[in-house]
mmCIF file of C-alpha atoms in Angstrom:
data_model
loop_
_atom_site.group_PDB
_atom_site.id
_atom_site.type_symbol
_atom_site.label_atom_id
_atom_site.label_comp_id
_atom_site.label_asym_id
_atom_site.label_seq_id
_atom_site.Cartn_x
_atom_site.Cartn_y
_atom_site.Cartn_z
ATOM 1 C CA MET A 66 39.983 -1.721 -43.998
ATOM 2 C CA SER A 67 37.633 -4.614 -44.646
ATOM 3 C CA ARG A 68 34.613 -4.503 -46.838
ATOM 4 C CA THR A 69 32.348 -5.098 -43.859
ATOM 5 C CA TRP A 70 33.595 -1.939 -42.130
ATOM 6 C CA VAL A 71 33.176 0.124 -45.288
ATOM 7 C CA ILE A 72 29.621 -1.106 -45.766
ATOM 8 C CA THR A 73 28.820 -0.601 -42.080
ATOM 9 C CA GLY A 74 30.208 2.920 -42.217
ATOM 10 C CA ALA A 75 28.177 3.711 -45.330
ATOM 11 C CA VAL A 76 24.998 2.402 -43.696
ATOM 12 C CA VAL A 77 25.640 4.554 -40.609
ATOM 13 C CA VAL A 78 26.209 7.657 -42.744
ATOM 14 C CA VAL A 79 23.071 7.057 -44.792
ATOM 15 C CA GLY A 80 21.072 6.392 -41.617
ATOM 16 C CA ALA A 81 22.300 9.617 -40.049
ATOM 17 C CA ALA A 82 21.421 11.562 -43.191
ATOM 18 C CA LEU A 83 17.910 10.083 -43.242
ATOM 19 C CA LEU A 84 17.464 10.879 -39.559
ATOM 20 C CA ALA A 85 18.574 14.469 -40.193
ATOM 21 C CA VAL A 86 16.016 14.792 -42.998
ATOM 22 C CA ARG A 87 13.263 13.434 -40.744
ATOM 23 C CA VAL A 88 14.194 15.778 -37.922
ATOM 24 C CA ARG A 89 14.300 18.754 -40.281
ATOM 25 C CA ARG A 90 10.872 17.862 -41.687
ATOM 26 C CA ALA A 91 9.447 17.433 -38.188
ATOM 27 C CA LEU A 92 10.872 20.669 -36.838
ATOM 28 C CA GLY A 93 10.513 22.687 -39.981
ATOM 29 C CA ASP A 94 13.193 25.014 -41.236
ATOM 30 C CA PRO A 95 13.108 28.134 -39.050
ATOM 31 C CA PHE A 96 15.972 29.783 -40.930
ATOM 32 C CA GLY A 97 14.382 29.064 -44.278
ATOM 33 C CA GLN A 98 11.079 30.453 -43.016
ATOM 34 C CA ALA A 99 12.829 33.578 -41.748
ATOM 35 C CA GLU A 100 14.569 34.046 -45.089
ATOM 36 C CA LYS A 101 11.245 33.687 -46.920
ATOM 37 C CA GLU A 102 9.679 36.308 -44.621
ATOM 38 C CA LEU A 103 12.565 38.703 -45.200
ATOM 39 C CA ASP A 104 12.349 38.157 -48.951
ATOM 40 C CA LYS A 105 8.619 38.852 -48.835
ATOM 41 C CA ARG A 106 9.156 42.056 -46.849
ATOM 42 C CA ASP A 107 11.989 43.182 -49.127
ATOM 43 C CA ARG A 108 9.741 42.684 -52.153
ATOM 44 C CA ALA A 109 6.988 44.594 -50.372
ATOM 45 C CA LEU A 110 9.380 47.437 -49.581
ATOM 46 C CA ARG A 111 10.481 47.625 -53.221
ATOM 47 C CA GLU A 112 6.863 47.599 -54.365
ATOM 48 C CA GLU A 113 5.875 50.133 -51.714
ATOM 49 C CA HIS A 114 8.891 52.383 -52.158
ATOM 50 C CA PRO A 115 7.626 54.955 -54.712
ATOM 51 C CA ASP A 116 4.419 55.604 -52.784
ATOM 52 C CA THR A 117 6.061 55.837 -49.408
ATOM 53 C CA THR A 118 8.813 58.035 -50.764
ATOM 54 C CA ALA A 119 6.204 60.418 -52.149
ATOM 55 C CA LEU A 120 4.319 60.420 -48.842
ATOM 56 C CA ARG A 121 7.517 60.955 -46.861
ATOM 57 C CA HIS A 122 8.555 63.872 -49.072
ATOM 58 C CA ARG A 123 5.055 65.356 -48.889
ATOM 59 C CA ALA A 124 5.069 65.168 -45.071
ATOM 60 C CA HIS A 125 8.493 66.806 -44.957
ATOM 61 C CA TYR A 126 7.398 69.558 -47.346
ATOM 62 C CA LEU A 127 4.253 70.275 -45.324
ATOM 63 C CA SER A 128 6.263 70.354 -42.131
ATOM 64 C CA GLU A 129 8.833 72.749 -43.594
ATOM 65 C CA THR A 130 6.138 75.074 -44.920
ATOM 66 C CA GLY A 131 4.424 75.197 -41.541
ATOM 67 C CA ASP A 132 1.417 72.988 -42.270
ATOM 68 C CA LEU A 133 2.051 70.679 -39.318
ATOM 69 C CA ALA A 134 -1.520 69.359 -39.231
ATOM 70 C CA GLY A 135 -1.169 68.359 -42.881
ATOM 71 C CA ALA A 136 2.209 66.793 -42.162
ATOM 72 C CA VAL A 137 0.650 64.731 -39.356
ATOM 73 C CA GLU A 138 -2.141 63.552 -41.659
ATOM 74 C CA VAL A 139 0.266 62.506 -44.424
ATOM 75 C CA SER A 140 2.589 60.842 -41.885
ATOM 76 C CA GLU A 141 -0.340 58.804 -40.576
ATOM 77 C CA GLN A 142 -0.948 57.580 -44.139
ATOM 78 C CA LEU A 143 2.756 56.791 -44.494
ATOM 79 C CA LEU A 144 2.719 54.825 -41.250
ATOM 80 C CA ALA A 145 -0.327 52.811 -42.333
ATOM 81 C CA GLU A 146 1.337 51.952 -45.666
ATOM 82 C CA ARG A 147 4.585 50.911 -44.026
ATOM 83 C CA VAL A 148 2.874 48.758 -41.404
ATOM 84 C CA LEU A 149 0.994 46.905 -44.147
ATOM 85 C CA ALA A 150 4.102 46.376 -46.228
ATOM 86 C CA LEU A 151 6.734 45.781 -43.578
ATOM 87 C CA GLY A 152 5.028 44.764 -40.336
ATOM 88 C CA GLU A 153 4.840 46.450 -36.949
ATOM 89 C CA ASP A 154 8.435 45.749 -35.875
ATOM 90 C CA HIS A 155 10.330 46.848 -38.971
ATOM 91 C CA PRO A 156 12.912 49.573 -38.194
ATOM 92 C CA GLN A 157 11.388 51.870 -40.848
ATOM 93 C CA VAL A 158 7.997 51.539 -39.162
ATOM 94 C CA LEU A 159 9.500 52.403 -35.778
ATOM 95 C CA THR A 160 11.261 55.423 -37.305
ATOM 96 C CA THR A 161 8.020 56.559 -38.928
ATOM 97 C CA ARG A 162 6.220 56.255 -35.579
ATOM 98 C CA HIS A 163 8.953 58.345 -33.948
ATOM 99 C CA ASN A 164 8.726 61.038 -36.616
ATOM 100 C CA LEU A 165 4.937 61.090 -36.416
ATOM 101 C CA ALA A 166 5.082 61.572 -32.647
ATOM 102 C CA VAL A 167 7.456 64.522 -33.084
ATOM 103 C CA LEU A 168 5.205 66.095 -35.710
ATOM 104 C CA ARG A 169 2.154 65.602 -33.511
ATOM 105 C CA GLY A 170 3.880 67.416 -30.663
ATOM 106 C CA ARG A 171 5.117 70.234 -32.892
ATOM 107 C CA ALA A 172 1.544 70.597 -34.195
ATOM 108 C CA GLY A 173 0.436 71.404 -30.651
ATOM 109 C CA ASP A 174 -0.726 68.004 -29.427
ATOM 110 C CA ALA A 175 1.755 67.404 -26.605
ATOM 111 C CA ALA A 176 -0.477 64.777 -24.974
ATOM 112 C CA GLY A 177 -0.781 62.894 -28.279
ATOM 113 C CA ALA A 178 2.981 63.047 -28.784
ATOM 114 C CA ALA A 179 3.568 61.755 -25.254
ATOM 115 C CA GLU A 180 1.133 58.868 -25.820
ATOM 116 C CA ASP A 181 2.763 58.005 -29.162
ATOM 117 C CA PHE A 182 6.223 57.927 -27.586
ATOM 118 C CA GLU A 183 4.978 55.971 -24.565
ATOM 119 C CA ARG A 184 3.606 53.289 -26.929
ATOM 120 C CA LEU A 185 6.786 53.380 -29.041
ATOM 121 C CA VAL A 186 9.291 52.879 -26.206
ATOM 122 C CA PRO A 187 8.364 49.256 -25.324
ATOM 123 C CA ASP A 188 8.489 48.300 -29.008
ATOM 124 C CA MET A 189 11.891 49.952 -29.400
ATOM 125 C CA ARG A 190 13.165 48.063 -26.339
ATOM 126 C CA ARG A 191 11.846 44.768 -27.682
ATOM 127 C CA VAL A 192 13.212 45.257 -31.217
ATOM 128 C CA HIS A 193 16.447 47.154 -30.591
ATOM 129 C CA GLY A 194 17.184 46.794 -26.871
ATOM 130 C CA ALA A 195 17.121 49.225 -23.966
ATOM 131 C CA ASP A 196 20.576 50.671 -24.697
ATOM 132 C CA TYR A 197 19.924 51.474 -28.358
ATOM 133 C CA ILE A 198 20.347 55.224 -28.847
ATOM 134 C CA TYR A 199 16.939 55.749 -30.431
ATOM 135 C CA THR A 200 15.271 53.778 -27.649
ATOM 136 C CA VAL A 201 16.871 56.135 -25.133
ATOM 137 C CA LEU A 202 15.866 59.184 -27.208
ATOM 138 C CA ALA A 203 12.277 57.935 -27.423
ATOM 139 C CA GLU A 204 12.183 57.483 -23.625
ATOM 140 C CA ARG A 205 13.443 61.029 -23.114
ATOM 141 C CA ALA A 206 10.995 62.405 -25.661
ATOM 142 C CA ALA A 207 8.103 60.620 -23.940
ATOM 143 C CA ALA A 208 9.050 62.216 -20.620
ATOM 144 C CA ARG A 209 9.476 65.694 -22.128
ATOM 145 C CA TRP A 210 6.217 65.614 -24.067
ATOM 146 C CA ARG A 211 4.388 64.231 -21.010
ATOM 147 C CA GLN A 212 5.790 67.094 -18.918
ATOM 148 C CA GLU A 213 4.672 69.638 -21.505
ATOM 149 C CA ALA A 214 1.216 68.029 -21.759
ATOM 150 C CA GLU A 215 0.810 68.301 -18.000
ATOM 151 C CA GLY A 216 1.679 71.979 -18.050
ATOM 152 C CA GLY A 217 5.335 71.622 -17.137
ATOM 153 C CA GLY A 218 6.286 74.092 -19.875
ATOM 154 C CA GLY A 219 9.520 73.842 -21.789
ATOM 155 C CA GLN A 220 10.076 72.847 -25.379
ATOM 156 C CA GLY A 221 8.971 69.452 -26.730
ATOM 157 C CA ALA A 222 11.529 66.853 -27.693
ATOM 158 C CA GLU A 223 12.551 65.804 -31.147
#
């Protein structure tokens, strides 16, 4: 291979590399940005963890001892903390919303439980998909709590 071809090839490679750098700068780095966001949320979860664990255990304790109104109140605090730390679409936030809706229904607020589940279902579909088991369970729970709220009787869904 001649020197001219080697030099030409090197110039082409360097040009392509520079073009790639320019394109990356112009478009940004979506994967890098996503990784930074995940790192930030993971740090937030680690920082939030002791408080949310205590709130979660407190809500469970209150529920088990029959203080459902207290469990709802503590679960609302837990949800607020998790939304701040993790964002609206985090799976832990969606799970907390589900559990809060169940507690609200068990506490005697069937209409509130139905509304909570009806707001949760579209978010579950968007985040997890329509066929995800907990999306399906949330849809069923919304229908059951709505039926109970409208006087259809029966037991609320969990």
